[in-house]
Coordinates of C-alpha atoms in Angstrom, one line a residue:
M231 CA 0.0 0.1 0.0
E232 CA 1.5 3.6 -0.9
H233 CA 1.9 6.5 1.3
H234 CA -0.8 8.5 0.3
R235 CA 1.2 10.1 -2.4
A236 CA 1.6 8.5 -6.1
P237 CA -0.9 5.8 -5.2
R238 CA 1.0 2.8 -4.7
K239 CA 0.4 -0.4 -7.6
R240 CA 2.4 -2.1 -7.0
T241 CA 3.9 -2.6 -3.3
R242 CA 7.1 -4.6 -2.6
A243 CA 7.2 -8.4 -1.0
A244 CA 8.4 -6.5 2.5
A245 CA 10.9 -4.1 4.1
F246 CA 14.3 -5.8 4.3
S247 CA 17.1 -3.1 6.5
A248 CA 20.4 -4.9 5.3
A249 CA 21.7 -4.2 2.8
A250 CA 24.6 -3.8 0.3
V251 CA 26.3 -1.3 -2.0
L252 CA 28.3 -1.7 -5.7
L253 CA 32.1 -0.5 -5.7
A254 CA 32.6 -0.6 -9.2
V255 CA 32.3 1.5 -11.8
V256 CA 32.8 -0.2 -15.1
G257 CA 34.1 2.4 -17.5
C258 CA 31.9 1.6 -20.8
S259 CA 31.3 5.0 -22.0
S260 CA 32.4 8.6 -22.2
G261 CA 32.0 11.7 -21.3
A262 CA 32.5 13.3 -17.5
K263 CA 30.1 11.5 -14.6
D264 CA 27.6 13.8 -13.1
E265 CA 26.2 13.4 -9.7
G266 CA 23.8 10.6 -9.1
G267 CA 25.1 8.2 -11.4
L268 CA 24.6 9.7 -15.1
T269 CA 27.1 10.4 -17.7
S270 CA 27.3 12.6 -19.9
G271 CA 28.6 11.6 -23.7
T272 CA 26.6 8.5 -26.3
A273 CA 25.6 4.6 -25.0
D274 CA 26.7 2.6 -27.8
A275 CA 24.5 0.0 -26.6
A276 CA 26.8 -2.8 -28.9
K277 CA 29.4 -1.8 -26.1
L278 CA 27.2 -1.8 -23.5
A279 CA 26.2 -5.3 -24.6
T280 CA 30.0 -7.1 -23.8
Q281 CA 30.4 -4.6 -20.6
K282 CA 32.5 -6.6 -18.8
L283 CA 31.8 -6.8 -14.4
N284 CA 34.3 -6.1 -11.9
W285 CA 32.5 -7.8 -8.9
K286 CA 34.4 -6.7 -5.6
V287 CA 33.1 -7.6 -2.1
C288 CA 29.8 -5.6 -0.9
A289 CA 29.7 -2.6 1.2
A290 CA 27.4 -0.8 3.8
P291 CA 24.4 0.1 1.8
T292 CA 23.6 4.0 0.2
A293 CA 20.8 5.9 2.1
A294 CA 19.4 6.2 -0.1
E295 CA 19.2 1.9 -0.2
G296 CA 18.1 2.3 3.3
T297 CA 21.3 2.2 5.7
G298 CA 22.6 -0.2 7.7
S299 CA 25.9 -3.4 7.9
A300 CA 26.9 -4.6 5.1
P301 CA 25.3 -8.3 4.4
S302 CA 26.5 -11.5 6.1
P303 CA 28.1 -14.0 4.5
L304 CA 26.1 -17.2 2.8
P305 CA 26.5 -20.3 4.8
G306 CA 29.5 -22.5 3.3
G307 CA 31.3 -18.2 3.5
A308 CA 30.4 -17.3 0.3
Q309 CA 30.7 -12.8 0.2
W310 CA 28.2 -10.9 -1.2
K311 CA 29.8 -9.9 -4.3
C312 CA 28.8 -5.8 -6.1
A313 CA 28.9 -3.9 -9.1
T314 CA 27.5 -1.4 -11.6
M315 CA 26.6 -1.9 -15.0
K316 CA 26.4 1.5 -17.0
V317 CA 22.5 1.5 -19.0
P318 CA 21.5 4.5 -21.7
L319 CA 20.0 7.3 -19.5
D320 CA 17.7 7.5 -22.8
Y321 CA 17.4 4.1 -24.6
A322 CA 15.8 5.8 -27.8
N323 CA 18.0 8.6 -27.3
P324 CA 21.9 7.6 -27.1
E325 CA 23.6 11.0 -27.2
A326 CA 21.9 11.2 -23.5
G327 CA 24.5 9.2 -22.0
T328 CA 24.1 6.5 -19.4
L329 CA 23.4 5.5 -16.0
D330 CA 24.8 2.8 -13.2
L331 CA 23.0 0.2 -12.4
A332 CA 23.8 -1.2 -8.7
L333 CA 24.1 -4.8 -8.9
I334 CA 24.9 -8.0 -6.4
R335 CA 25.7 -11.5 -6.7
T336 CA 26.2 -15.0 -5.0
E337 CA 27.0 -17.6 -6.7
A338 CA 25.6 -20.5 -7.8
T339 CA 27.5 -23.9 -5.4
D340 CA 27.0 -26.6 -8.1
K341 CA 29.6 -25.0 -10.7
A342 CA 29.4 -28.5 -13.1
H343 CA 25.2 -28.7 -12.4
R344 CA 25.0 -24.5 -13.1
I345 CA 21.7 -23.3 -15.1
G346 CA 22.5 -19.4 -15.0
S347 CA 21.5 -16.1 -13.2
L348 CA 18.6 -16.1 -12.0
V349 CA 17.6 -12.2 -11.9
F350 CA 15.4 -10.8 -8.6
N351 CA 12.7 -8.0 -9.2
F352 CA 11.1 -7.9 -5.1
G353 CA 9.0 -5.3 -5.8
G354 CA 7.9 -1.6 -4.6
P355 CA 8.5 0.1 -7.4
G356 CA 11.3 1.3 -5.9
G357 CA 12.8 -1.4 -3.8
S358 CA 16.1 -2.0 -3.5
G359 CA 17.1 -5.1 -5.2
V360 CA 20.8 -5.2 -3.2
S361 CA 18.8 -4.2 -0.2
T362 CA 17.0 -7.3 -0.5
L363 CA 18.0 -9.5 -2.0
P364 CA 20.5 -10.8 0.8
A365 CA 18.0 -10.6 3.9
A366 CA 15.4 -12.7 1.9
A367 CA 18.7 -15.6 1.3
S368 CA 17.6 -18.1 2.7
D369 CA 14.2 -18.0 1.3
Y370 CA 15.7 -18.9 -1.9
E371 CA 19.2 -21.1 -0.3
G372 CA 17.2 -24.2 -2.5
L373 CA 17.9 -21.9 -5.6
R374 CA 21.2 -21.6 -5.0
G375 CA 23.0 -25.0 -5.9
R376 CA 22.2 -24.0 -9.7
Y377 CA 22.1 -20.2 -10.0
D378 CA 24.2 -17.7 -9.8
L379 CA 21.5 -15.4 -7.5
V380 CA 21.3 -12.1 -9.1
S381 CA 19.8 -8.6 -8.2
F382 CA 19.8 -4.7 -8.8
D383 CA 18.4 -1.2 -7.8
P384 CA 16.6 -0.7 -10.6
R385 CA 17.0 2.9 -12.6
G386 CA 16.0 5.6 -10.3
V387 CA 16.7 3.2 -7.5
G388 CA 18.4 2.9 -4.6
A389 CA 22.6 3.0 -5.8
S390 CA 21.3 3.9 -9.4
A391 CA 21.1 7.2 -10.2
P392 CA 18.4 7.4 -7.2
V393 CA 15.4 10.1 -7.6
Q394 CA 15.9 12.5 -5.2
C395 CA 13.5 15.0 -4.0
E396 CA 12.8 16.8 -0.4
N397 CA 15.6 16.3 2.8
D398 CA 14.2 14.8 5.5
S399 CA 13.3 17.2 7.6
Q400 CA 10.9 17.8 5.0
L401 CA 9.5 14.2 4.8
D402 CA 8.4 14.1 8.8
K403 CA 6.9 16.1 7.6
Y404 CA 5.3 15.3 4.3
F405 CA 4.3 11.8 5.7
A406 CA 2.6 13.0 8.8
Q407 CA 0.0 15.2 7.0
D408 CA -3.3 15.0 7.0
A409 CA -3.5 12.8 3.6
T410 CA -7.3 11.8 4.1
P411 CA -8.0 15.9 4.0
D412 CA -11.8 16.4 4.9
D413 CA -12.4 21.0 4.5
A414 CA -10.8 23.1 1.9
S415 CA -8.2 24.0 3.9
K416 CA -7.1 20.7 4.6
E417 CA -7.5 20.4 0.7
E418 CA -5.6 23.0 -0.2
A419 CA -2.5 22.3 2.7
Y420 CA -2.5 18.4 0.8
I421 CA -2.4 19.7 -2.7
E422 CA 0.6 21.7 -1.7
G423 CA 2.3 19.4 -0.8
L424 CA 2.1 17.3 -3.4
K425 CA 3.8 20.2 -5.4
S426 CA 5.6 20.6 -3.3
F427 CA 7.5 17.7 -3.4
A428 CA 6.7 17.4 -7.4
T429 CA 8.6 20.7 -7.2
A430 CA 12.1 18.6 -5.0
C431 CA 11.9 15.7 -7.5
Q432 CA 12.1 17.6 -10.0
D433 CA 15.0 20.3 -9.5
N434 CA 16.6 17.0 -7.6
S435 CA 16.2 14.6 -10.3
G436 CA 15.0 16.3 -13.3
K437 CA 18.1 15.0 -15.2
V438 CA 16.7 10.9 -14.4
L439 CA 12.6 11.5 -14.0
P440 CA 11.6 11.0 -17.9
H441 CA 13.6 7.7 -18.1
V442 CA 12.3 5.8 -14.7
G443 CA 9.7 3.6 -15.7
T444 CA 9.0 0.3 -16.6
T445 CA 10.0 -0.3 -20.3
E446 CA 13.3 1.2 -19.6
A447 CA 13.8 -0.8 -16.2
A448 CA 12.6 -4.4 -18.6
R449 CA 15.4 -3.1 -20.6
D450 CA 17.5 -3.0 -18.9
M451 CA 16.9 -6.5 -17.5
D452 CA 17.6 -7.8 -20.5
L453 CA 20.7 -5.7 -21.2
L454 CA 22.0 -7.1 -18.0
R455 CA 21.6 -11.1 -19.3
Q456 CA 23.2 -10.1 -21.7
V457 CA 26.0 -8.4 -19.6
L458 CA 26.2 -11.6 -17.3
G459 CA 26.1 -14.3 -20.2
D460 CA 22.7 -16.1 -19.9
Q461 CA 21.1 -16.6 -23.2
K462 CA 17.8 -16.2 -21.6
L463 CA 16.9 -14.7 -18.2
Y464 CA 16.2 -16.4 -15.9
Y465 CA 13.6 -14.9 -13.4
M466 CA 11.9 -14.3 -9.9
G467 CA 9.2 -11.1 -9.9
I468 CA 7.3 -10.4 -6.4
S469 CA 4.6 -8.1 -6.4
Y470 CA 5.4 -5.0 -9.0
G471 CA 8.3 -7.2 -10.5
T472 CA 5.7 -9.2 -11.7
E473 CA 4.7 -6.2 -13.7
L474 CA 8.2 -5.8 -14.4
G475 CA 8.5 -8.6 -15.8
G476 CA 5.0 -9.1 -17.1
V477 CA 6.4 -5.6 -19.6
Y478 CA 9.6 -8.0 -20.0
A479 CA 8.2 -10.6 -20.8
H480 CA 5.9 -8.5 -24.1
L481 CA 9.4 -6.9 -25.2
F482 CA 11.5 -9.4 -25.4
P483 CA 9.3 -13.0 -25.6
K484 CA 11.8 -15.2 -27.0
N485 CA 14.5 -14.4 -24.2
V486 CA 12.4 -15.5 -21.4
G487 CA 14.3 -18.6 -19.7
R488 CA 12.4 -20.3 -17.1
A489 CA 10.2 -17.1 -15.0
V490 CA 7.7 -17.1 -12.2
F491 CA 5.4 -14.3 -10.8
D492 CA 4.0 -14.4 -7.3
A493 CA 2.3 -11.8 -5.4
V494 CA 1.0 -10.9 -8.5
V495 CA 0.4 -7.5 -10.1
D496 CA -3.5 -7.1 -12.6
P497 CA -2.2 -5.9 -15.8
T498 CA -5.8 -5.8 -16.4
N499 CA -5.9 -2.5 -13.8
D500 CA -5.7 1.5 -14.2
V501 CA -5.3 3.6 -11.5
E502 CA -8.6 4.0 -10.8
Q503 CA -9.0 0.0 -10.1
S504 CA -5.6 -0.9 -8.9
A505 CA -6.7 1.2 -5.0
I506 CA -10.0 0.2 -4.7
G507 CA -8.8 -2.6 -5.3
Q508 CA -6.0 -2.3 -2.7
A509 CA -8.9 -1.2 -0.7
K510 CA -10.6 -4.3 -0.4
G511 CA -7.5 -5.9 -0.7
F512 CA -5.9 -4.8 2.6
Q513 CA -10.2 -5.0 4.1
L514 CA -9.9 -8.2 3.6
A515 CA -6.5 -8.6 5.2
L516 CA -7.8 -6.7 8.2
D517 CA -10.7 -8.8 8.8
N518 CA -8.7 -11.7 8.6
F519 CA -7.0 -10.7 11.5
A520 CA -9.7 -9.2 13.4
Q521 CA -11.0 -12.6 13.5
D522 CA -8.0 -13.8 14.4
C523 CA -8.4 -12.0 17.4
V524 CA -11.9 -13.1 18.3
N525 CA -10.4 -16.7 17.9
R526 CA -8.5 -15.9 20.6
G527 CA -10.9 -14.2 23.3
D528 CA -9.4 -12.9 25.9
K529 CA -6.4 -13.5 25.0
C530 CA -6.5 -10.3 21.9
L531 CA -5.4 -7.3 23.6
L532 CA -8.2 -5.7 21.0
R533 CA -11.7 -5.6 22.7
G534 CA -14.5 -7.0 20.6
A535 CA -17.3 -10.5 20.6
N536 CA -16.8 -10.2 16.5
V537 CA -14.8 -9.4 13.2
H538 CA -17.4 -5.5 13.2
E539 CA -16.4 -4.7 16.8
V540 CA -12.7 -4.8 16.4
E541 CA -12.5 -3.6 13.2
D542 CA -15.1 -0.1 14.6
V543 CA -12.1 -0.2 17.6
I544 CA -9.2 0.9 14.5
V545 CA -12.2 3.2 13.7
K546 CA -12.6 5.0 15.8
L547 CA -8.5 5.1 17.2
L548 CA -8.4 7.0 13.9
A549 CA -11.1 9.5 13.7
Q550 CA -9.4 10.0 16.7
L551 CA -6.3 10.4 15.9
N552 CA -7.2 13.1 12.5
T553 CA -8.6 15.8 15.3
K554 CA -5.5 14.7 18.0
P555 CA -2.5 12.6 16.9
I556 CA -0.6 11.6 20.0
P557 CA 3.2 10.9 21.6
A558 CA 5.6 8.4 19.8
G559 CA 7.6 7.5 22.3
N560 CA 10.4 9.9 23.4
S561 CA 11.6 11.1 20.5
G562 CA 9.1 14.3 20.5
R563 CA 7.1 13.0 16.9
Q564 CA 3.7 12.2 17.4
L565 CA 1.4 9.4 15.6
T566 CA -1.0 11.7 13.4
Q567 CA -3.2 9.7 11.6
T568 CA -2.1 9.2 8.4
Q569 CA 1.0 7.4 9.5
A570 CA -1.7 5.5 12.4
T571 CA -3.5 3.9 8.4
N572 CA 0.4 3.7 7.1
G573 CA 1.4 1.3 10.1
I574 CA -1.8 -0.8 10.4
A575 CA -1.4 -1.7 6.6
Q576 CA 2.2 -2.5 6.5
A577 CA 1.3 -4.8 10.0
L578 CA -1.4 -6.3 7.4
Y579 CA 1.2 -7.2 5.0
S580 CA 2.3 -10.5 6.4
K581 CA 0.5 -12.9 9.2
E582 CA 3.7 -12.6 11.5
Y583 CA 3.2 -9.0 11.8
W584 CA -0.1 -9.1 13.1
R585 CA 0.9 -9.3 16.7
L586 CA 2.6 -6.2 16.4
L587 CA -0.5 -4.3 14.6
E588 CA -3.1 -5.4 17.8
E589 CA -0.1 -4.9 20.3
G590 CA 0.6 -0.5 18.2
V591 CA -3.6 -0.4 17.8
D592 CA -3.5 -1.3 22.1
E593 CA -1.3 0.9 22.8
A594 CA -2.4 3.8 20.6
E595 CA -5.7 3.0 22.2
G596 CA -3.7 4.2 25.5
G597 CA -2.4 7.7 24.1
Q598 CA 0.8 6.5 23.2
G599 CA 2.0 6.4 19.5
A600 CA 5.6 4.1 19.2
L601 CA 5.2 1.3 17.7
L602 CA 2.7 2.2 14.5
L603 CA 4.5 5.1 13.8
A604 CA 7.4 2.5 13.2
L605 CA 5.2 0.1 11.2
S606 CA 4.5 4.0 9.3
D607 CA 8.2 4.6 9.0
A608 CA 9.2 1.2 7.5
M609 CA 6.8 1.4 5.6
N610 CA 8.0 5.0 4.2
G611 CA 11.5 3.8 4.5
R612 CA 13.1 5.9 7.0
A613 CA 16.1 4.8 9.4
K614 CA 15.8 5.1 13.7
D615 CA 18.5 7.8 13.0
G616 CA 15.8 9.7 10.9
T617 CA 17.1 9.6 7.1
Y618 CA 14.8 7.8 4.7
S619 CA 15.8 6.3 1.9
N620 CA 14.4 7.0 -1.2
I621 CA 11.7 3.9 -2.1
Q622 CA 8.9 7.0 -1.7
A623 CA 10.7 8.5 -4.2
A624 CA 11.0 6.4 -6.1
N625 CA 8.2 4.7 -5.6
A626 CA 6.5 8.1 -7.4
A627 CA 8.2 8.4 -9.2
I628 CA 8.4 5.3 -11.5
N629 CA 4.3 5.5 -10.5
C630 CA 3.8 8.8 -12.3
A631 CA 6.8 7.9 -15.3
D632 CA 4.2 4.8 -16.6
F633 CA 0.5 5.5 -15.6
K634 CA -1.5 8.5 -17.6
E635 CA -3.9 9.6 -15.5
R636 CA -4.1 13.0 -13.7
Y637 CA -6.9 13.1 -11.5
S638 CA -8.5 16.5 -10.3
L639 CA -9.6 17.1 -7.2
D640 CA -13.1 16.7 -7.9
Q641 CA -12.7 13.8 -9.6
T642 CA -11.1 12.7 -6.4
K643 CA -13.7 13.9 -4.0
A644 CA -16.6 12.7 -6.2
K645 CA -14.9 8.8 -6.1
L646 CA -15.2 8.5 -2.6
P647 CA -18.1 7.7 -1.9
E648 CA -16.8 3.8 -3.9
F649 CA -14.2 3.7 -2.2
R650 CA -15.8 4.1 1.7
K651 CA -18.0 1.3 0.9
A652 CA -14.9 -0.6 -0.2
S653 CA -13.4 -0.2 2.9
P654 CA -14.0 1.9 6.0
V655 CA -10.5 1.8 6.8
F656 CA -8.8 2.4 4.3
G657 CA -11.1 4.0 1.7
D658 CA -10.3 7.2 2.3
F659 CA -7.1 6.6 2.3
M660 CA -6.6 5.4 -1.3
A661 CA -9.1 7.6 -3.0
W662 CA -6.9 10.7 -1.8
G663 CA -4.2 9.0 -3.1
L664 CA -5.8 8.9 -7.3
I665 CA -5.1 12.5 -6.8
G666 CA -0.7 11.5 -5.9
C667 CA 0.3 12.7 -10.3
T668 CA -1.9 15.4 -10.3
Q669 CA 1.5 17.3 -10.0
W670 CA 4.0 16.1 -12.0
P671 CA 5.9 16.9 -13.9
V672 CA 6.4 14.1 -16.2
A673 CA 3.4 12.5 -18.6
G674 CA 3.0 8.6 -18.0
Q675 CA 2.9 6.0 -20.5
W676 CA 0.3 4.0 -20.7
T677 CA -3.0 3.0 -19.3
T678 CA -2.0 -0.7 -18.6
P679 CA 0.5 -2.2 -19.1
D680 CA 0.7 -4.7 -22.7
V681 CA 2.4 -7.9 -20.6
S682 CA 1.0 -10.6 -24.1
A683 CA 3.6 -12.0 -24.8
P684 CA 3.3 -15.1 -27.9
G685 CA 5.9 -17.4 -28.1
S686 CA 7.5 -17.0 -24.4
A687 CA 8.7 -20.0 -22.6
P688 CA 5.9 -21.0 -19.9
I689 CA 6.3 -18.3 -16.3
V690 CA 4.8 -19.4 -13.5
V691 CA 1.9 -17.6 -11.6
V692 CA 1.1 -18.1 -8.0
G693 CA -1.5 -15.9 -6.3
N694 CA -2.7 -15.6 -2.4
T695 CA -6.3 -15.6 -2.0
G696 CA -5.2 -13.5 1.3
D697 CA -3.1 -11.2 -0.3
P698 CA -4.2 -7.4 1.1
A699 CA -1.3 -5.8 -1.9
T700 CA -2.0 -7.2 -4.7
P701 CA -4.7 -9.0 -4.7
Y702 CA -6.4 -12.8 -6.0
V703 CA -8.4 -12.1 -8.6
G704 CA -4.3 -10.4 -10.0
A705 CA -3.0 -13.9 -10.9
K706 CA -5.5 -15.0 -13.2
N707 CA -6.0 -11.7 -14.9
M708 CA -2.0 -12.0 -15.9
V709 CA -2.1 -15.4 -16.9
D710 CA -5.1 -14.3 -19.2
K711 CA -2.7 -11.0 -20.8
L712 CA 0.1 -13.4 -21.4
G713 CA -1.6 -15.1 -24.1
P714 CA -2.1 -19.1 -24.2
G715 CA 0.3 -21.1 -23.2
V716 CA 2.4 -18.9 -21.3
G717 CA 1.1 -18.0 -17.4
V718 CA 0.4 -20.9 -15.7
E719 CA -1.5 -20.6 -12.3
L720 CA -0.6 -21.8 -9.0
T721 CA -2.7 -20.8 -6.0
Y722 CA -1.9 -20.6 -2.8
K723 CA -4.9 -20.6 0.3
G724 CA -2.6 -18.4 2.6
Q725 CA -2.5 -14.7 3.6
G726 CA -0.3 -11.9 3.5
H727 CA 1.7 -10.9 0.6
G728 CA 3.6 -13.0 -1.7
A729 CA 3.7 -17.2 -1.9
Y730 CA 7.0 -18.8 -2.1
N731 CA 7.8 -15.7 1.1
S732 CA 5.8 -17.7 3.6
G733 CA 7.0 -21.2 4.3
N734 CA 4.7 -23.1 2.3
R735 CA 6.2 -26.4 0.7
C736 CA 3.7 -26.9 -1.9
V737 CA 4.4 -23.8 -3.4
Q738 CA 8.5 -24.1 -2.8
G739 CA 8.1 -26.7 -4.0
A740 CA 6.3 -26.3 -7.0
V741 CA 8.9 -23.8 -8.0
N742 CA 12.0 -24.7 -7.2
A743 CA 10.7 -28.5 -9.6
Y744 CA 9.8 -25.3 -12.0
L745 CA 13.3 -23.4 -12.2
L746 CA 15.2 -26.2 -10.7
E747 CA 14.2 -29.1 -13.1
G748 CA 11.9 -27.6 -16.1
K749 CA 9.0 -29.0 -14.2
V750 CA 5.4 -26.8 -15.1
P751 CA 2.9 -27.1 -12.6
S752 CA 0.0 -28.7 -13.9
A753 CA -2.9 -25.3 -14.5
G754 CA -5.3 -24.4 -11.7
A755 CA -2.9 -26.5 -9.3
V756 CA -3.5 -25.4 -5.5
C757 CA -1.1 -25.4 -2.6
Q758 CA -2.8 -24.9 0.9

C-alpha cells in the first residue's frame, strides 16, 4: 500500500533492512560523470552489451538504499559481490549518455550443474534489490546450488541514479500531514504538499525523471542478461516485479527462460481500479486479522466479540487521531491519522506482523503511538536515525512515469463514496491517493501495461487468496493477458503478501521444480 501520495499500484514483498552498495564502476562510455550516477556522452549499445563487470565484496548500503551493515556471508562462507553496470539513460537517444545500475550477486555452489543467473525483482516499485536479496536469501537457499542469485537497484532506485526529492526533515512533515482532508483548507494543504514534493523531485532529479519507467527497467534487464552471459533470462518477480516481468516478456518473449511471478499485479487494472482493489484487499486482510483476534478471545488485546467490533476499535482510533495526534515515544514525534493508517497497512503485509498490529493499536488506544509510527516508518523507508531511503521518491517517480491518469480534486472527491464502501478503514486513504501524480512534471506512458507474450516459455504465476496488496484475481488476469500457453497459474490459499516467502512447502516445491528441473506445474494447481 502506498503512502498517501502517488497511488502505489505495485507494492514490495517485504521491508528488509540489510543492504549492500556497489563499489566498481565499469568505464564503458565516454564523458565526465555527473552526480547521481549519470554520465554524459554516447551510449553505444553494442559495447554496453559486452561490458565486463568488476565484482567486489559489497560494502554497507548507501543512504538511498536504506543504510545498515554490509551483507553477511552466506552458509558456507560465500561473500556477496557487487558491481556496477552501465545502461543508456534514454534508449531512444544514445547521445543522452548512461547511468550506473547497481548489482549484487552470489555464485552457484554446484558449478557442474549450473543453469545460469536467476534475477530477482522484489517489488515496490522503488525497492532496492541490492538491499533485499541478501536479507531474503535464506528463502532461496534451495536455488543457490544451480543458479547465481542476482538482483539490482532499478534505475532511479537505491544506488542506481536515485531519484531525490525532499530532505529528511521535509519528509517527516510530508508523511505526517493529513492524507484524507475533510475541509477546504486541509484539501489546499494536501495539494500544496504534493506540489512541493513534485517540485523538489524535478529540481533534484529532473534529468532522470523521464527515464525511470517500467519499460526502461525491462530493457535494462535484457542488457543485464547479455552482460551476465545468459542466453535466456531466468527470473523471479515479486509484487511490482511481476509487472516488470510481464513487460519484459512482452518486449522480449523469445528471451524468457524459466520465470516465476509471485504476488501478482493485475495488468488489466488502471490506477483507479488498482486503488480500489487494494482498498478491498487490505480490508480483507484486516477482516482476517480481526477474525483471528475474535478466535483467540481474551488472549487478544483488542476488545470485540465479532469482526465488526474489533474493527470498530480501529475506526474510532483513527477518527480520534484525525483531530488529536498522540505522542510516539521519546522522540518528540507524534502519531497522526495518516501514519497510523500507513502502519496498520504495513502490518497486514504478513501474518507474522499481526501481533505487532494488535500491540500497536492497543498501545495507541492507551495514548502511545510509537509502535504504529515505527511500522509506518518502515513503509516509508525511514531509519531510526531519521534518514530516509529513496523508496517512496522512486515509487512516485516510477508510478507517475508509467501511468497516464491525472485526477482533479473534484474527480477524486467524487470517488470517495465508492472507496468508503470498499473499506471503512482504507477507503479514504486510497481514494485520495488517486491525486498523487496530478502535480508530477512528467507524463505517464500507459493506462494499463501490455504483457502479452506470444512465443514466450511458460511463466509460473502464483496467486495468494489472502494477499492484501496484490489481490488474488490479478493472477488469473495475468495468465489471461500473457496469452495461451504462456501463463500457468498456481494458487496458494494463505495470508499475507506473496506465497513463496510464506514458507509453504507446496508452493516452494512447485516453484523449485520448475526453476531447477523445468517441470511446469499442472494448470490450476492449488497449495494450502
